Short mmCIF file of C-alpha atoms in Angstrom, two decimals:
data_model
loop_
_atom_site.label_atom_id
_atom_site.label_comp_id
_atom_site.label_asym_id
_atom_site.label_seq_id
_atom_site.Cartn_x
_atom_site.Cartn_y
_atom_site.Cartn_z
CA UNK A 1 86.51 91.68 31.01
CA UNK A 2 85.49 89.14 28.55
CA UNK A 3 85.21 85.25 28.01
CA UNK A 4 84.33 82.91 25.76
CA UNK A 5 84.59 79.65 28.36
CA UNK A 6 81.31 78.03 29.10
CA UNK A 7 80.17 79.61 31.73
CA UNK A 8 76.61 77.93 32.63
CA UNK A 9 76.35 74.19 33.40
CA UNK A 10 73.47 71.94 32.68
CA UNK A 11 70.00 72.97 33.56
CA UNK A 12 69.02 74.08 36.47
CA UNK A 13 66.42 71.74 38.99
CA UNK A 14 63.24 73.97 40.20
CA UNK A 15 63.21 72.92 44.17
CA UNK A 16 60.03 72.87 46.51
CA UNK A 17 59.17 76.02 48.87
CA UNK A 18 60.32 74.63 52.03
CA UNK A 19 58.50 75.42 55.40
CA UNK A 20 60.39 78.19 56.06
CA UNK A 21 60.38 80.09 53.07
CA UNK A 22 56.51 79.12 52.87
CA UNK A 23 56.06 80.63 56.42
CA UNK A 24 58.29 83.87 54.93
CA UNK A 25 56.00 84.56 52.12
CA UNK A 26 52.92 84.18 54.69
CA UNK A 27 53.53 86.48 56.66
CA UNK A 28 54.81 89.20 53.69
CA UNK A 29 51.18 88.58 51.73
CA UNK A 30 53.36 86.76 49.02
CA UNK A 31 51.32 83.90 49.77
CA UNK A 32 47.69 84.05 48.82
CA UNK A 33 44.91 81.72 47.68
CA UNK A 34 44.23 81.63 43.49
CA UNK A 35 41.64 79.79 41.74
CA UNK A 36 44.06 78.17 38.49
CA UNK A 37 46.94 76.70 38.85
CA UNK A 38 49.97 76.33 36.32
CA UNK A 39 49.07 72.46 35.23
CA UNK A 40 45.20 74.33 34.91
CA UNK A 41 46.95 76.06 31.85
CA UNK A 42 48.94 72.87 29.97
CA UNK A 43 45.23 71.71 29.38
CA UNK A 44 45.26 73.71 26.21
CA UNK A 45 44.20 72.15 22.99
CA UNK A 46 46.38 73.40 20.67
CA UNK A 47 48.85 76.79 19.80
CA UNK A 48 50.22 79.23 17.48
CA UNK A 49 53.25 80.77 16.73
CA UNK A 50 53.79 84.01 18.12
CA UNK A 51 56.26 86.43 15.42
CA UNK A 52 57.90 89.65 16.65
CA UNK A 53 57.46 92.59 14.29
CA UNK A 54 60.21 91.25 11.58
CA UNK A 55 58.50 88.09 11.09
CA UNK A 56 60.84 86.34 13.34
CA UNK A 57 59.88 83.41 15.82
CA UNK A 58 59.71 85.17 19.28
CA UNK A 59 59.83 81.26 20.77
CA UNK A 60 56.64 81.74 22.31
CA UNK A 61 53.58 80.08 21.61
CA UNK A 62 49.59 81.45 21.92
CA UNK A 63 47.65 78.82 23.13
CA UNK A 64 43.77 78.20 22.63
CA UNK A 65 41.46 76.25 25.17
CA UNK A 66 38.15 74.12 24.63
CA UNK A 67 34.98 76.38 24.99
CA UNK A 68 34.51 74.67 28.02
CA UNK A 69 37.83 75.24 29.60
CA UNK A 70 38.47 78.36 27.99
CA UNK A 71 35.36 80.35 29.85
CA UNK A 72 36.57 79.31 33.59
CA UNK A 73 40.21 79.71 32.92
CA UNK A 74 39.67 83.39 31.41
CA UNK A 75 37.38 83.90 34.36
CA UNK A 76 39.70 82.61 37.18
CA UNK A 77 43.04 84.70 35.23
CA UNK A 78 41.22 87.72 35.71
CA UNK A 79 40.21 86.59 39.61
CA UNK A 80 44.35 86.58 39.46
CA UNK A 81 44.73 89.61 38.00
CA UNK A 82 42.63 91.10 40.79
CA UNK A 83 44.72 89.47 43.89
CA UNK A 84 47.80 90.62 41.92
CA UNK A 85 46.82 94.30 42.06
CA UNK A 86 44.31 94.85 44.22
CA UNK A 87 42.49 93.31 47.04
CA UNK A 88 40.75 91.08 44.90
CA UNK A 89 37.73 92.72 44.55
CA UNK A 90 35.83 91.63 41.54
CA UNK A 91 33.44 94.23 40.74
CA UNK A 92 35.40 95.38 37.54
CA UNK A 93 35.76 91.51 36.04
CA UNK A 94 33.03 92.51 33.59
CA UNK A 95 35.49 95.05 32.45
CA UNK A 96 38.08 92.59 31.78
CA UNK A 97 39.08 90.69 29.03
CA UNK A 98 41.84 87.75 28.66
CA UNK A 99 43.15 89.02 25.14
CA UNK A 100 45.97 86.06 24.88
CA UNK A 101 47.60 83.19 27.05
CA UNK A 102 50.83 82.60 25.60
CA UNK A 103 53.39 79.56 25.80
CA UNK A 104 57.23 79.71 26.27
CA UNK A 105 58.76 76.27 25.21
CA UNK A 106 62.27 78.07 25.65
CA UNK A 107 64.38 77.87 29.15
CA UNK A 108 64.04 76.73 32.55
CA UNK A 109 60.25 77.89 33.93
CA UNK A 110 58.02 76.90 30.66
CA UNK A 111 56.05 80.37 31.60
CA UNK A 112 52.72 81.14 30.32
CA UNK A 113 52.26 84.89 29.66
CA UNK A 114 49.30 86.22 30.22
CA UNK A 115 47.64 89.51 28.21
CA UNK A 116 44.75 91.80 30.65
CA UNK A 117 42.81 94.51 28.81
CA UNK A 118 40.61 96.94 30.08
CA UNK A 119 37.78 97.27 27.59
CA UNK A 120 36.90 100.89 28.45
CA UNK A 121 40.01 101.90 27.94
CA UNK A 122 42.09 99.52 26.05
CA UNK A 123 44.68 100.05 28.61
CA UNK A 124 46.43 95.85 29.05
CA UNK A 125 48.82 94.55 30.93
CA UNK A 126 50.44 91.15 31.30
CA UNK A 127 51.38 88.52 33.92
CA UNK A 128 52.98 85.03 34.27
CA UNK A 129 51.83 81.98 35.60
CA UNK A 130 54.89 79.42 36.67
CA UNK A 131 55.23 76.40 38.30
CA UNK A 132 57.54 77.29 41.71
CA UNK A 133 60.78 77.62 42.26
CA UNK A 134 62.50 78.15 45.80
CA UNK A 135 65.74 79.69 43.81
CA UNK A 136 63.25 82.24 42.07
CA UNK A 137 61.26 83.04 44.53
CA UNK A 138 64.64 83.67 47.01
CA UNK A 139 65.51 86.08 43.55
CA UNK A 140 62.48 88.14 43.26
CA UNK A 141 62.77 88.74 47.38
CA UNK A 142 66.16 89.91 47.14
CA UNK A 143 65.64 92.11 43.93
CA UNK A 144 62.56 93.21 45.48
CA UNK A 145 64.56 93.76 49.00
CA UNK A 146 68.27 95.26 47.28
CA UNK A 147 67.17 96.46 44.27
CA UNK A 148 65.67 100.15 43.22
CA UNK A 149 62.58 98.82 41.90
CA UNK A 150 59.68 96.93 43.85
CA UNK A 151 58.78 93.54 42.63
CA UNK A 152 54.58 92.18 42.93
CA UNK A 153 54.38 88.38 42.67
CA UNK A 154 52.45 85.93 44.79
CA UNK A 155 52.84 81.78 45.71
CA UNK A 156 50.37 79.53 46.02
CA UNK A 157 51.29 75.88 45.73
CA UNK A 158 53.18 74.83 43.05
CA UNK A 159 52.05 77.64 41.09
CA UNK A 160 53.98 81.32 40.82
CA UNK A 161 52.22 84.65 39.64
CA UNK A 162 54.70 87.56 38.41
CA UNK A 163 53.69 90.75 37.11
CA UNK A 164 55.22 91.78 34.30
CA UNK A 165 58.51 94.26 34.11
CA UNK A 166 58.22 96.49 31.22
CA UNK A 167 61.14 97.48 29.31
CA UNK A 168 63.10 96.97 26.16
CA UNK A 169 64.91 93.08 26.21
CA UNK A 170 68.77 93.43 26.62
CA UNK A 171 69.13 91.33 23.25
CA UNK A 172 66.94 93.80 21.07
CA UNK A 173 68.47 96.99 22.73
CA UNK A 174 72.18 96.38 22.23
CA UNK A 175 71.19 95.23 18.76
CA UNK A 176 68.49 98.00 17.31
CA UNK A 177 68.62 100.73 19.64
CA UNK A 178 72.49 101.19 21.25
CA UNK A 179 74.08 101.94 18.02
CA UNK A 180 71.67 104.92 17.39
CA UNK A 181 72.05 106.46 20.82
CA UNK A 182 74.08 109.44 20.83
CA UNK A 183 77.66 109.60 22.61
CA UNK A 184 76.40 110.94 26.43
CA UNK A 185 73.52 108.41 26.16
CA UNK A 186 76.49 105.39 25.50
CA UNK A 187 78.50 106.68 28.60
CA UNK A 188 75.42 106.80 30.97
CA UNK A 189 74.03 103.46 29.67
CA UNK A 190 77.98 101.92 30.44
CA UNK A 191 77.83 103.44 33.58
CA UNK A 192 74.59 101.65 34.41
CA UNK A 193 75.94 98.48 32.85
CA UNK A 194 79.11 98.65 35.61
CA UNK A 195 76.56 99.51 38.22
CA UNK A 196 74.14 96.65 36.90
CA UNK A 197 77.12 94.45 37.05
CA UNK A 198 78.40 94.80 40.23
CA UNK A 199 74.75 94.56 41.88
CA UNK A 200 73.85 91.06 40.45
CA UNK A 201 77.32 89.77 41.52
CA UNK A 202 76.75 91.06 45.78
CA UNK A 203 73.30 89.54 45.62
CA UNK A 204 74.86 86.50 43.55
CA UNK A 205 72.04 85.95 41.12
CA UNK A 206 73.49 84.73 37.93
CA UNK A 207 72.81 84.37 34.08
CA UNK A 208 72.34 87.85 33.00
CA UNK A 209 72.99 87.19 29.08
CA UNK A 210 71.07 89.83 27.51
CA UNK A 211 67.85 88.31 26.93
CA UNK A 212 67.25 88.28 30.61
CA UNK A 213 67.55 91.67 31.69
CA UNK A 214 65.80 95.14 29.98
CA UNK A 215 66.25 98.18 29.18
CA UNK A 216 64.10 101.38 30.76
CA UNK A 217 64.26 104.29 29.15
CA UNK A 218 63.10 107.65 31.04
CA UNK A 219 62.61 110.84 29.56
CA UNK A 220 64.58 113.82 31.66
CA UNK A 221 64.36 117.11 30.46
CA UNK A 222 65.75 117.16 27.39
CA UNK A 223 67.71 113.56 27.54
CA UNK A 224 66.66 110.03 28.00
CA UNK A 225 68.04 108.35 31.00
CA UNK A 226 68.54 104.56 30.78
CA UNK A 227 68.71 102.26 33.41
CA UNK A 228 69.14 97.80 33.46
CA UNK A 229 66.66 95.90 35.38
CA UNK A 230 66.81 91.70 35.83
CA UNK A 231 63.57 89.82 34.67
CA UNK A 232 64.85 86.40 35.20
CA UNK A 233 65.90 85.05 38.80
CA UNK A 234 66.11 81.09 38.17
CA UNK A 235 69.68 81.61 38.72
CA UNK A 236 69.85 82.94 42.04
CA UNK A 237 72.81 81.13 44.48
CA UNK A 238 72.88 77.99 42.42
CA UNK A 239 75.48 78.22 40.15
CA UNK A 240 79.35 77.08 41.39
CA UNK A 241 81.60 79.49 39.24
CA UNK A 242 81.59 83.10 40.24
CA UNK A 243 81.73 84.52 36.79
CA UNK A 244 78.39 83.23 36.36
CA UNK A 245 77.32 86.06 38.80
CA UNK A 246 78.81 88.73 36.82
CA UNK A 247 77.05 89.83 33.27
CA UNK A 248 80.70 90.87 31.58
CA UNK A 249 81.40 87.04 31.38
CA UNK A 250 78.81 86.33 29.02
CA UNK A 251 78.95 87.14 24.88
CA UNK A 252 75.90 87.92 24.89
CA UNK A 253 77.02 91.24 26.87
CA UNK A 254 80.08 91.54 24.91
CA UNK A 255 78.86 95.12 23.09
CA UNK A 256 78.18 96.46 26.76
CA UNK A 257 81.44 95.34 28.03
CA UNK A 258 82.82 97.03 25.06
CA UNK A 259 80.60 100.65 25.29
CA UNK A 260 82.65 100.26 29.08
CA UNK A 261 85.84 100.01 27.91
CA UNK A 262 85.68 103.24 25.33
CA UNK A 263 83.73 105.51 27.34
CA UNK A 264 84.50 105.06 31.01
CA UNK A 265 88.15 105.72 32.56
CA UNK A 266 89.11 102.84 35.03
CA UNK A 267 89.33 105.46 37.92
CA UNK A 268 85.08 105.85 36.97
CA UNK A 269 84.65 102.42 37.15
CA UNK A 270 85.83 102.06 39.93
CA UNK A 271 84.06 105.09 41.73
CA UNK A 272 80.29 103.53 40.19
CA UNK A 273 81.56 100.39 41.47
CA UNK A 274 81.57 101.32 44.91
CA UNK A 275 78.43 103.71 44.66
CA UNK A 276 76.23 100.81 44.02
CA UNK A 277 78.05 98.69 46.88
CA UNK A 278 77.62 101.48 48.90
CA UNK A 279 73.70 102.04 48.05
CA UNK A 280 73.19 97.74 48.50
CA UNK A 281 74.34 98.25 52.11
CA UNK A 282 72.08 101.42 53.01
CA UNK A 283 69.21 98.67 51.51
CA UNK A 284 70.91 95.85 53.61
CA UNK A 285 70.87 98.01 56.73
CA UNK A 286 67.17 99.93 56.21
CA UNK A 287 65.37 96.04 55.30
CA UNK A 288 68.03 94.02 57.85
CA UNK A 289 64.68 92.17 59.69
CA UNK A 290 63.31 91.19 56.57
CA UNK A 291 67.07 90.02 54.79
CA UNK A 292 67.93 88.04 58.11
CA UNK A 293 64.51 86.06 57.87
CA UNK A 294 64.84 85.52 54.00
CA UNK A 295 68.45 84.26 54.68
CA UNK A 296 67.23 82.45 56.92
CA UNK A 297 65.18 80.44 55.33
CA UNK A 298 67.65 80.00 52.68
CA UNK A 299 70.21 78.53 55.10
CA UNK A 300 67.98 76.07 55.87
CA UNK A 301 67.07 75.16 52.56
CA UNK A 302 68.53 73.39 49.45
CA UNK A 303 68.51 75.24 46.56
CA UNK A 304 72.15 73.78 44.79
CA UNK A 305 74.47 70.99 44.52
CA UNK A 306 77.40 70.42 47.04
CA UNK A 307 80.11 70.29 44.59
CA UNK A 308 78.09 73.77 43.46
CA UNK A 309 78.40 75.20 47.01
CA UNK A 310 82.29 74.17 47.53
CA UNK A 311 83.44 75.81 44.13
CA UNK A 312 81.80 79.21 44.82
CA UNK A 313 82.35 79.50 48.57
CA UNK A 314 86.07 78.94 47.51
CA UNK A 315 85.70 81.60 44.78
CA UNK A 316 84.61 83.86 46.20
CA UNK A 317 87.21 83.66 49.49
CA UNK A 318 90.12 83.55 46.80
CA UNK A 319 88.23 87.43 45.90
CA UNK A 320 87.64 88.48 48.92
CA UNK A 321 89.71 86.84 51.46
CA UNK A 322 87.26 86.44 53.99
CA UNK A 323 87.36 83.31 55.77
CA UNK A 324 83.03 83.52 56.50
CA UNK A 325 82.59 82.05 52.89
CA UNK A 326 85.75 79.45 53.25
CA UNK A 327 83.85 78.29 56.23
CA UNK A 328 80.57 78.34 54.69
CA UNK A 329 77.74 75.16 54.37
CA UNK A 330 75.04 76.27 52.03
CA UNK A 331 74.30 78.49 49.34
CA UNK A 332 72.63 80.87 52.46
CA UNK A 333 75.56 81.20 54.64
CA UNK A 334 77.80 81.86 51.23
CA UNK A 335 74.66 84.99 50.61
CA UNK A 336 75.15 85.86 53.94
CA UNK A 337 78.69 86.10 54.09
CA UNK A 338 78.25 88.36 50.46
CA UNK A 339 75.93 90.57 52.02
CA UNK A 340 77.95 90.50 55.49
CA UNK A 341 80.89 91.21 53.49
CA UNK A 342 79.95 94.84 51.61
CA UNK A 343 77.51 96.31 54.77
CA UNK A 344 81.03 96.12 57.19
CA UNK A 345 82.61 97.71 54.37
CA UNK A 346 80.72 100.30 54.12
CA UNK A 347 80.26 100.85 57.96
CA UNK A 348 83.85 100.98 57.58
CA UNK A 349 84.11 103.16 55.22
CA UNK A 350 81.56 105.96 56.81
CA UNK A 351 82.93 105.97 60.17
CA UNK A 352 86.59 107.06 59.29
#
């Protein structure tokens, strides 16, 4: 289940919104009118680093701002916040305060994370301002689409706003917390793993090393339930090699991969395997108006290289067999051949 090969190749490009996708987002409100834009917050005037509890360098950065700039950038981040999570309306700015704007110098977006509190309550919260990407954007609409779990962002521009995902990071789980977890807890949280795995490789996003996924715990009666959610969707349908779409490939996952192999029975895997298939095509067939625009737009787009597209359409048809993805001239009509592929399956499957 394991390799060691290099899996990822060299950085990604960030590509426009095209007309299409622009005209997608319009009409599902992901497309709204904010007062800052991402370049608005690379006017800062100097920065900080940010430590994690152990003293260690958490790679981010917490920026500081002019007087000047700093009053009508906290003031338009919390006209943001607003359009984020409610209509907009700004009677409870005065309640609002902008306790940090952090810096990430580390992978492909350069976010800036931003920190909301509530000063009657001390309740905060936290965003992220990007610049746009057509292959993230394409990601958070599919995870938001095929997923369990609803995704808020908006588009304006060049500029991308994300709420936050809470959770514990893959990285700091499988090292802190997994060892401590008692013996049904490490069966469930494989389980999810398989299940985790097999979701990110139908919807073909890629590079789920550890650091880019988290872990939710939920208390249920007298247990704690665990379940995997993505946070990063740069690499959605842009890699060539299919592993790249599967999180067992990568070292970083190697511990999960590993809880897998001791606690599940091939037979199980197998069986939570094709649950989650099955539950991506109930998704597929409840949203199919909304996945047939979205593809759509992404057949008519360019979000990867050709030599990209002719190595993973051939991948995956050496898997699967199906001539759709041999025949295949984008990195949409190799999605929609993926997503083509399980719903006849599982039509197939129910109506024996």
């Amino acid at each position: 289940m394991h390799s060691e090969e290099k899996l990822m190749s060299k950085k990604k490009p960030a590509f426009p919104i095209n007309h299409f996708l622009n005209e997608y987002l319009i009409e599902h409100s992901r497309n709204i009118k904010i007062p800052i834009f991402y370049e608005d917050l690379l006017r800062f005037q100097g920065s900080v680093v940010v430590y994690d509890k152990n003293d260690e360098d958490t790679l981010w950065v917490r920026v500081y701002y002019s007087d000047f700039d700093r009053e009508e950038i906290d003031l338009s981040l919390k006209k943001v916040y607003n359009i984020l999570h409610s209509n907009g309306n700004e009677d409870n700015i005065q309640y609002l305060n902008i306790d940090a704007v952090d810096y990430c110098t580390f992978g492909n977006s350069k976010p800036f994370r931003v920190k909301v509190r509530n000063v009657l309550n001390d309740n905060y919260t936290y965003f992220y301002v990007k610049k746009t990407d057509a292959s993230r954007v394409y990601g958070l609409e599919l995870e938001h689409i095929l997923s369990p779990y609803n995704l808020n962002f908006l588009v304006y521009k060049d500029t991308l706003i994300e709420e936050h995902i809470a959770g514990i990071p893959g990285d700091t789980f499988i090292k802190e917390i997994l060892p401590n977890c008692s013996e049904p807890e490490k069966s469930q949280i494989a389980k999810e793993f398989v299940k985790f795995n097999e979701r990110c490789m139908i919807r073909l996003l890629g590079d789920m090393r550890s650091y880019n996924y988290v872990i939710v715990p939920t208390h249920d009666f007298d247990s704690v339930v665990y379940k995997i959610r993505a946070i990063d969707f740069d690499q959605q349908c842009f890699e060539g090699k299919f592993k790249v779409y599967y999180p067992q490939f990568f070292k970083e996952n190697f511990p999960m991969v590993k809880l897998v192999g001791e606690k599940l029975l091939e037979n199980s895997i197998e069986q939570y395997k094709m649950e989650e298939r099955s539950i991506v095509a109930k998704r597929i067939l409840s949203s199919e108006d909304r996945i047939d625009e979205l593809v759509f737009c992404m057949k008519n787009d360019e979000i990867s290289t050709n030599d990209n597209i002719e190595k993973l359409k051939m991948q995956v048809y050496e898997f699967t067999r199906d001539i759709s993805f041999k025949k295949s001239k984008n990195m949409g009509e190799v999605l929609e051949s993926a997503l083509d592929f399980v719903r006849r399956n599982y039509e197939d499957v129910s109506t024996r």
